[in-house]
CSV table of C-alpha atoms in Angstrom, one decimal:
chain,number,residue,atom,x,y,z
I,12,MET,CA,-23.7,-29.6,-9.4
I,13,LEU,CA,-20.6,-30.5,-11.2
I,14,ASP,CA,-21.1,-33.6,-13.4
I,15,PHE,CA,-20.0,-36.6,-11.6
I,16,ARG,CA,-17.9,-37.8,-14.8
I,17,ILE,CA,-15.9,-34.4,-14.8
I,18,GLU,CA,-15.4,-34.7,-11.0
I,19,THR,CA,-14.0,-38.2,-11.6
I,20,PHE,CA,-11.7,-36.9,-14.4
I,21,LEU,CA,-10.3,-34.1,-12.3
I,22,MET,CA,-9.7,-36.5,-9.3
I,23,VAL,CA,-7.9,-38.9,-11.7
I,24,CYS,CA,-5.8,-35.9,-12.9
I,25,ARG,CA,-4.9,-34.9,-9.3
I,26,TYR,CA,-3.6,-38.2,-8.3
I,27,MET,CA,-2.6,-39.9,-11.8
I,28,ASN,CA,-4.0,-43.1,-10.4
I,29,PHE,CA,-7.3,-44.8,-11.0
I,30,THR,CA,-7.3,-46.7,-7.7
I,31,LYS,CA,-6.5,-43.8,-5.6
I,32,ALA,CA,-9.2,-41.7,-7.3
I,33,ALA,CA,-11.8,-44.5,-6.8
I,34,SER,CA,-10.9,-44.5,-3.2
I,35,LYS,CA,-11.2,-40.8,-2.9
I,36,LEU,CA,-14.6,-40.6,-4.6
I,37,HIS,CA,-15.9,-44.0,-2.8
I,38,ILE,CA,-16.6,-45.6,-5.9
I,39,THR,CA,-15.1,-48.7,-7.7
I,40,GLN,CA,-12.2,-48.5,-10.0
I,41,PRO,CA,-14.3,-50.2,-12.9
I,42,ALA,CA,-16.7,-47.1,-12.4
I,43,VAL,CA,-13.8,-44.7,-12.6
I,44,SER,CA,-12.7,-46.5,-16.0
I,45,GLN,CA,-16.2,-46.4,-17.3
I,46,GLN,CA,-16.7,-42.7,-16.6
I,47,ILE,CA,-13.3,-41.8,-18.2
I,48,HIS,CA,-14.3,-43.9,-21.1
I,49,TYR,CA,-17.7,-42.0,-21.4
I,50,LEU,CA,-15.7,-38.6,-21.6
I,51,GLU,CA,-13.3,-40.0,-24.3
I,52,GLU,CA,-16.2,-41.2,-26.4
I,53,TYR,CA,-17.8,-37.7,-25.8
I,54,PHE,CA,-14.9,-35.7,-26.8
I,55,GLY,CA,-13.8,-38.2,-29.5
I,56,ALA,CA,-10.2,-38.4,-28.2
I,57,THR,CA,-8.1,-40.3,-25.8
I,58,LEU,CA,-7.5,-38.5,-22.5
I,59,PHE,CA,-4.9,-40.6,-20.7
I,60,HIS,CA,-1.9,-42.5,-21.8
I,61,TYR,CA,-0.6,-45.4,-19.8
I,62,GLU,CA,2.9,-46.7,-20.3
I,63,LYS,CA,5.6,-48.2,-18.0
I,64,ARG,CA,3.0,-48.1,-15.1
I,65,LYS,CA,2.7,-44.4,-15.3
I,66,LEU,CA,-0.6,-42.5,-16.1
I,67,THR,CA,0.0,-39.3,-18.0
I,68,LEU,CA,-2.3,-36.8,-19.7
I,69,THR,CA,-2.4,-36.8,-23.7
I,70,PRO,CA,-2.5,-33.3,-25.3
I,71,ALA,CA,-6.4,-33.6,-25.7
I,72,GLY,CA,-6.4,-34.5,-21.9
I,73,GLU,CA,-4.4,-31.4,-21.0
I,74,ILE,CA,-7.1,-29.3,-22.9
I,75,VAL,CA,-9.9,-30.9,-21.2
I,76,LEU,CA,-8.3,-30.4,-17.8
I,77,LEU,CA,-7.7,-26.8,-18.3
I,78,ALA,CA,-11.2,-26.2,-19.2
I,79,CYS,CA,-12.6,-28.4,-16.5
I,80,THR,CA,-10.6,-26.9,-13.8
I,81,THR,CA,-11.9,-23.5,-14.6
I,82,PHE,CA,-15.4,-24.8,-14.9
I,83,ALA,CA,-15.2,-26.3,-11.4
I,84,ASN,CA,-13.8,-23.0,-9.9
I,85,ASP,CA,-16.6,-21.0,-11.6
I,86,GLN,CA,-19.1,-23.5,-10.3
I,87,GLN,CA,-18.0,-22.7,-6.8
I,88,ARG,CA,-18.5,-19.0,-7.4
I,89,LEU,CA,-21.9,-19.6,-8.7
I,90,LEU,CA,-22.9,-21.5,-5.5
I,91,GLU,CA,-21.8,-18.7,-3.5
I,92,ARG,CA,-23.7,-16.2,-5.2
I,93,VAL,CA,-26.9,-18.1,-5.2
I,94,ASN,CA,-26.6,-18.6,-1.5
I,95,GLU,CA,-25.8,-15.2,-0.9
I,96,LEU,CA,-28.6,-13.6,-2.8
I,97,LYS,CA,-30.5,-12.8,0.5
I,98,LYS,CA,-27.6,-10.9,1.8
I,99,ALA,CA,-26.8,-7.4,1.0
I,100,SER,CA,-23.2,-8.4,-0.2
I,101,ARG,CA,-21.0,-11.4,-0.8
I,102,LYS,CA,-17.8,-12.4,0.9
I,103,VAL,CA,-14.8,-12.3,-1.4
I,104,THR,CA,-12.3,-14.9,-0.8
I,105,PHE,CA,-9.0,-14.5,-2.3
I,106,GLY,CA,-5.3,-15.4,-1.6
I,107,ALA,CA,-1.9,-13.5,-1.4
I,108,THR,CA,1.6,-14.6,-0.8
I,109,LEU,CA,3.5,-13.6,2.3
I,110,THR,CA,5.3,-10.4,1.3
I,111,ILE,CA,2.3,-9.3,-0.6
I,112,GLY,CA,-0.2,-10.2,2.2
I,113,GLU,CA,1.9,-8.7,5.0
I,114,TYR,CA,3.4,-5.7,3.5
I,115,VAL,CA,1.9,-4.6,0.2
I,116,LEU,CA,-1.9,-5.1,0.5
I,117,PRO,CA,-2.9,-4.0,4.1
I,118,PRO,CA,-2.9,-0.3,3.3
I,119,LYS,CA,-5.0,-0.9,0.2
I,120,LEU,CA,-7.3,-3.3,2.0
I,121,ALA,CA,-7.7,-0.6,4.7
I,122,TYR,CA,-8.9,1.9,2.3
I,123,PHE,CA,-11.2,-0.6,0.7
I,124,ILE,CA,-12.8,-1.7,4.0
I,125,GLN,CA,-13.5,2.0,5.0
I,126,LYS,CA,-15.0,2.6,1.6
I,127,TYR,CA,-17.2,-0.5,1.4
I,128,PRO,CA,-17.6,-1.4,5.1
I,129,LYS,CA,-20.4,-4.0,4.4
I,130,HIS,CA,-18.4,-5.7,1.7
I,131,PRO,CA,-16.7,-8.7,3.7
I,132,ILE,CA,-13.4,-10.2,2.5
I,133,ASN,CA,-11.3,-13.1,3.4
I,134,MET,CA,-7.5,-13.1,2.5
I,135,LEU,CA,-5.5,-16.1,2.9
I,136,VAL,CA,-1.9,-15.8,3.2
I,137,LYS,CA,0.0,-18.8,1.8
I,138,ASP,CA,3.0,-19.7,-0.4
I,139,THR,CA,2.5,-19.5,-4.2
I,140,ASP,CA,2.2,-23.2,-4.6
I,141,SER,CA,-0.6,-23.6,-2.1
I,142,LEU,CA,-2.3,-20.5,-3.6
I,143,LEU,CA,-2.3,-22.0,-7.1
I,144,LYS,CA,-3.6,-25.3,-5.7
I,145,ASP,CA,-6.5,-23.4,-3.9
I,146,LEU,CA,-7.3,-21.6,-7.2
I,147,ASP,CA,-7.6,-24.9,-8.9
I,148,GLU,CA,-9.8,-26.3,-6.4
I,149,GLY,CA,-12.1,-23.4,-6.3
I,150,LYS,CA,-11.2,-22.4,-2.5
I,151,ILE,CA,-10.2,-18.9,-3.6
I,152,GLU,CA,-11.5,-16.6,-6.4
I,153,PHE,CA,-8.1,-14.9,-7.2
I,154,ALA,CA,-4.7,-14.4,-5.8
I,155,PHE,CA,-1.7,-11.9,-5.7
I,156,ILE,CA,1.4,-13.9,-6.1
I,157,GLU,CA,5.1,-13.1,-6.3
I,158,GLY,CA,6.3,-16.4,-7.9
I,159,TYR,CA,6.1,-18.0,-11.4
I,160,PHE,CA,2.9,-19.6,-12.5
I,161,PRO,CA,1.8,-21.4,-15.6
I,162,LYS,CA,0.4,-18.4,-17.9
I,163,ASP,CA,-1.5,-21.0,-20.0
I,164,GLN,CA,-3.6,-21.9,-17.2
I,165,TYR,CA,-4.4,-18.5,-15.5
I,166,ASP,CA,-5.2,-15.0,-16.6
I,167,TYR,CA,-3.4,-12.1,-14.9
I,168,ILE,CA,-2.7,-8.6,-14.5
I,169,THR,CA,0.7,-7.2,-13.4
I,170,TRP,CA,0.2,-5.5,-10.0
I,171,SER,CA,3.7,-4.0,-9.7
I,172,LYS,CA,7.3,-4.6,-10.4
I,173,GLU,CA,9.4,-5.0,-7.3
I,174,LYS,CA,13.1,-5.0,-6.4
I,175,LEU,CA,14.4,-8.1,-4.8
I,176,LEU,CA,17.3,-6.9,-2.7
I,177,PRO,CA,20.5,-8.6,-1.2
I,178,VAL,CA,20.6,-7.4,2.5
I,179,CYS,CA,22.7,-7.9,5.5
I,180,LYS,CA,23.0,-6.4,8.9
I,181,ALA,CA,24.2,-2.8,9.2
I,182,HIS,CA,28.0,-2.4,9.3
I,183,HIS,CA,28.5,-6.0,8.0
I,184,PRO,CA,32.2,-6.7,7.4
I,185,VAL,CA,31.3,-7.6,3.6
I,186,LEU,CA,30.5,-4.0,3.2
I,187,SER,CA,34.0,-3.0,3.7
I,188,GLN,CA,34.9,-4.4,0.2
I,189,LEU,CA,35.2,-1.8,-2.6
I,190,GLU,CA,33.5,-4.1,-5.1
I,191,ILE,CA,31.2,-6.9,-4.0
I,192,THR,CA,30.2,-9.7,-6.3
I,193,PHE,CA,28.1,-12.9,-5.6
I,194,TYR,CA,31.4,-14.8,-5.0
I,195,ASP,CA,32.2,-12.6,-2.2
I,196,LEU,CA,28.8,-13.6,-0.5
I,197,PHE,CA,29.5,-17.5,-0.9
I,198,PRO,CA,31.4,-17.8,2.4
I,199,LEU,CA,28.4,-16.3,4.2
I,200,PRO,CA,25.2,-18.2,5.4
I,201,LEU,CA,22.0,-17.6,3.2
I,202,ILE,CA,18.7,-17.2,5.1
I,203,LEU,CA,15.7,-17.8,2.8
I,204,ARG,CA,12.1,-18.9,2.6
I,205,GLU,CA,11.0,-22.5,2.3
I,206,LYS,CA,10.7,-24.3,-1.0
I,207,GLY,CA,7.3,-23.4,-2.5
I,208,SER,CA,7.6,-19.7,-1.8
I,209,GLY,CA,7.5,-17.4,-4.5
I,210,THR,CA,10.4,-15.3,-3.2
I,211,ARG,CA,12.7,-18.3,-3.2
I,212,ASP,CA,11.6,-19.5,-6.6
I,213,THR,CA,12.4,-16.0,-7.8
I,214,LEU,CA,15.7,-15.9,-6.3
I,215,GLU,CA,16.6,-19.4,-7.6
I,216,HIS,CA,15.7,-18.3,-11.1
I,217,PHE,CA,17.7,-15.2,-11.0
I,218,LEU,CA,20.7,-17.1,-9.5
I,219,ALA,CA,20.6,-20.0,-12.1
I,220,CYS,CA,20.6,-17.3,-14.8
I,221,ALA,CA,24.1,-16.3,-13.5
I,222,ASN,CA,25.0,-20.2,-13.2
I,223,ILE,CA,24.7,-20.0,-9.4
I,224,SER,CA,22.9,-22.1,-6.9
I,225,VAL,CA,21.7,-21.5,-3.3
I,226,HIS,CA,24.0,-24.3,-2.5
I,227,ASP,CA,27.1,-22.3,-3.4
I,228,PHE,CA,26.6,-20.4,-0.3
I,229,ALA,CA,28.4,-21.5,3.1
I,230,SER,CA,25.0,-22.9,4.3
I,231,VAL,CA,21.4,-22.5,3.5
I,232,ILE,CA,18.9,-21.7,6.4
I,233,GLU,CA,15.3,-22.1,5.6
I,234,ILE,CA,12.8,-19.9,7.5
I,235,GLY,CA,8.9,-19.7,6.9
I,236,GLY,CA,8.4,-16.1,7.7
I,237,VAL,CA,9.8,-12.8,6.5
I,238,GLU,CA,9.8,-11.3,9.9
I,239,ALA,CA,12.0,-14.1,11.4
I,240,ILE,CA,14.4,-13.7,8.4
I,241,LYS,CA,14.8,-9.9,8.9
I,242,THR,CA,15.4,-10.4,12.6
I,243,LEU,CA,18.1,-13.2,12.0
I,244,VAL,CA,19.6,-11.0,9.3
I,245,SER,CA,19.7,-7.9,11.6
I,246,GLN,CA,21.5,-10.1,14.3
I,247,GLY,CA,24.1,-11.1,11.8
I,248,ALA,CA,23.1,-14.6,11.3
I,249,GLY,CA,23.5,-14.5,7.6
I,250,ILE,CA,22.4,-12.5,4.4
I,251,SER,CA,19.0,-12.6,2.6
I,252,PHE,CA,17.3,-11.5,-0.5
I,253,LEU,CA,14.2,-9.9,0.4
I,254,TYR,CA,11.6,-7.6,-1.7
I,255,GLU,CA,12.0,-3.8,-0.9
I,256,SER,CA,8.4,-3.5,0.0
I,257,ALA,CA,9.1,-5.8,2.9
I,258,ILE,CA,12.1,-4.0,4.5
I,259,GLN,CA,11.3,-0.2,4.0
I,260,THR,CA,11.2,0.2,7.9
I,261,GLU,CA,14.2,-1.7,8.6
I,262,LEU,CA,16.3,0.2,5.9
I,263,ALA,CA,14.8,3.5,7.4
I,264,ASN,CA,15.8,2.4,10.9
I,265,LYS,CA,19.2,1.3,9.5
I,266,THR,CA,18.8,-2.3,11.1
I,267,LEU,CA,19.2,-3.6,7.7
I,268,THR,CA,21.3,-2.4,4.7
I,269,THR,CA,21.3,-3.5,1.1
I,270,ILE,CA,24.5,-5.1,-0.3
I,271,PRO,CA,25.9,-3.2,-3.3
I,272,LEU,CA,26.3,-6.0,-5.6
I,273,ARG,CA,28.1,-5.4,-8.9
I,274,GLU,CA,25.7,-7.6,-10.6
I,275,HIS,CA,22.3,-6.1,-11.8
I,276,LEU,CA,19.3,-5.5,-9.6
I,277,PHE,CA,16.6,-8.1,-9.7
I,278,TYR,CA,13.2,-7.2,-10.5
I,279,ASN,CA,10.1,-9.2,-10.4
I,280,ASP,CA,6.5,-8.9,-11.1
I,281,PHE,CA,3.8,-9.2,-8.4
I,282,SER,CA,0.9,-10.5,-10.1
I,283,PHE,CA,-3.1,-10.5,-9.9
I,284,ILE,CA,-4.2,-13.8,-11.1
I,285,TRP,CA,-7.3,-16.0,-11.7
I,286,ARG,CA,-8.4,-19.3,-13.5
I,287,LYS,CA,-8.1,-18.8,-17.4
I,288,ASP,CA,-11.4,-17.9,-19.3
I,289,SER,CA,-13.4,-17.5,-16.1
I,290,LEU,CA,-16.9,-16.2,-16.3
I,291,TYR,CA,-16.1,-14.0,-13.5
I,292,ALA,CA,-13.0,-12.3,-14.9
I,293,ASN,CA,-14.7,-8.8,-15.1
I,294,GLU,CA,-15.7,-9.0,-11.5
I,295,TYR,CA,-12.1,-9.9,-10.4
I,296,LYS,CA,-10.9,-6.9,-12.5
I,297,HIS,CA,-13.3,-4.6,-10.7
I,298,PHE,CA,-11.9,-5.8,-7.5
I,299,PHE,CA,-8.3,-5.2,-8.7
I,300,LYS,CA,-9.2,-1.6,-9.8
I,301,ALA,CA,-10.7,-0.8,-6.4
I,302,LEU,CA,-7.6,-1.8,-4.6
I,303,GLN,CA,-5.5,0.4,-6.8
I,304,LEU,CA,-7.5,3.5,-6.2
């Protein structure tokens, strides 16, 4: 069982508020303060700093948070393994971002399921931010993500390098130009994923490197699904930036076409990640290798 003082510490870190943490834990605020004080005495360091009505972690607090978050995740895995000793195999629960979960992993998972039919799996498809939160809370063991993540908090292996391509409908008027730059695309609506999506984070990062914002386009249309974005773009509602692995069928059918931008192509890593220094890192790596076969 997770030490109640560590649980209290993690709850305070989540909300950065002693009162709210006490409410969530169904204990009094003085009890929260007492437990945090115990941890500070134990570690011999101040864990929180309070200034101008704002609570923040100290450098020592950041180190303790990193270790305790991994410990909490590992404890969840331990409970699952103990509870599943009577079963022939245990369920693997992991996450994947939309592009990876919908277009990259299914063929790999199909082979895995055929090879290990008694090995149950549960894949949750969410945006990058949600998956990182699930990892921290022990709801999933590892994740396949396409967005940015704090590498000091997670161990990772690169799954693949993927092209993020500008796309439009076939025979779009913009394609008639001899040379196309970003500035030629600004008069067009930009259709993209919602905030928190790894695809959007990656796009905004690349655009920022060129001193460009999504708001430089005529309008920004936010859509929560890749299939809907592809349909809208194919109907001429705007342009988008999508990973090549998600649009192979449309490119082959010529319902979508890539825009030959003068600027360099965008490449981004698809990553396999888990909590840093997890006791179960080798198990996660074995699963990773099994999917690559």
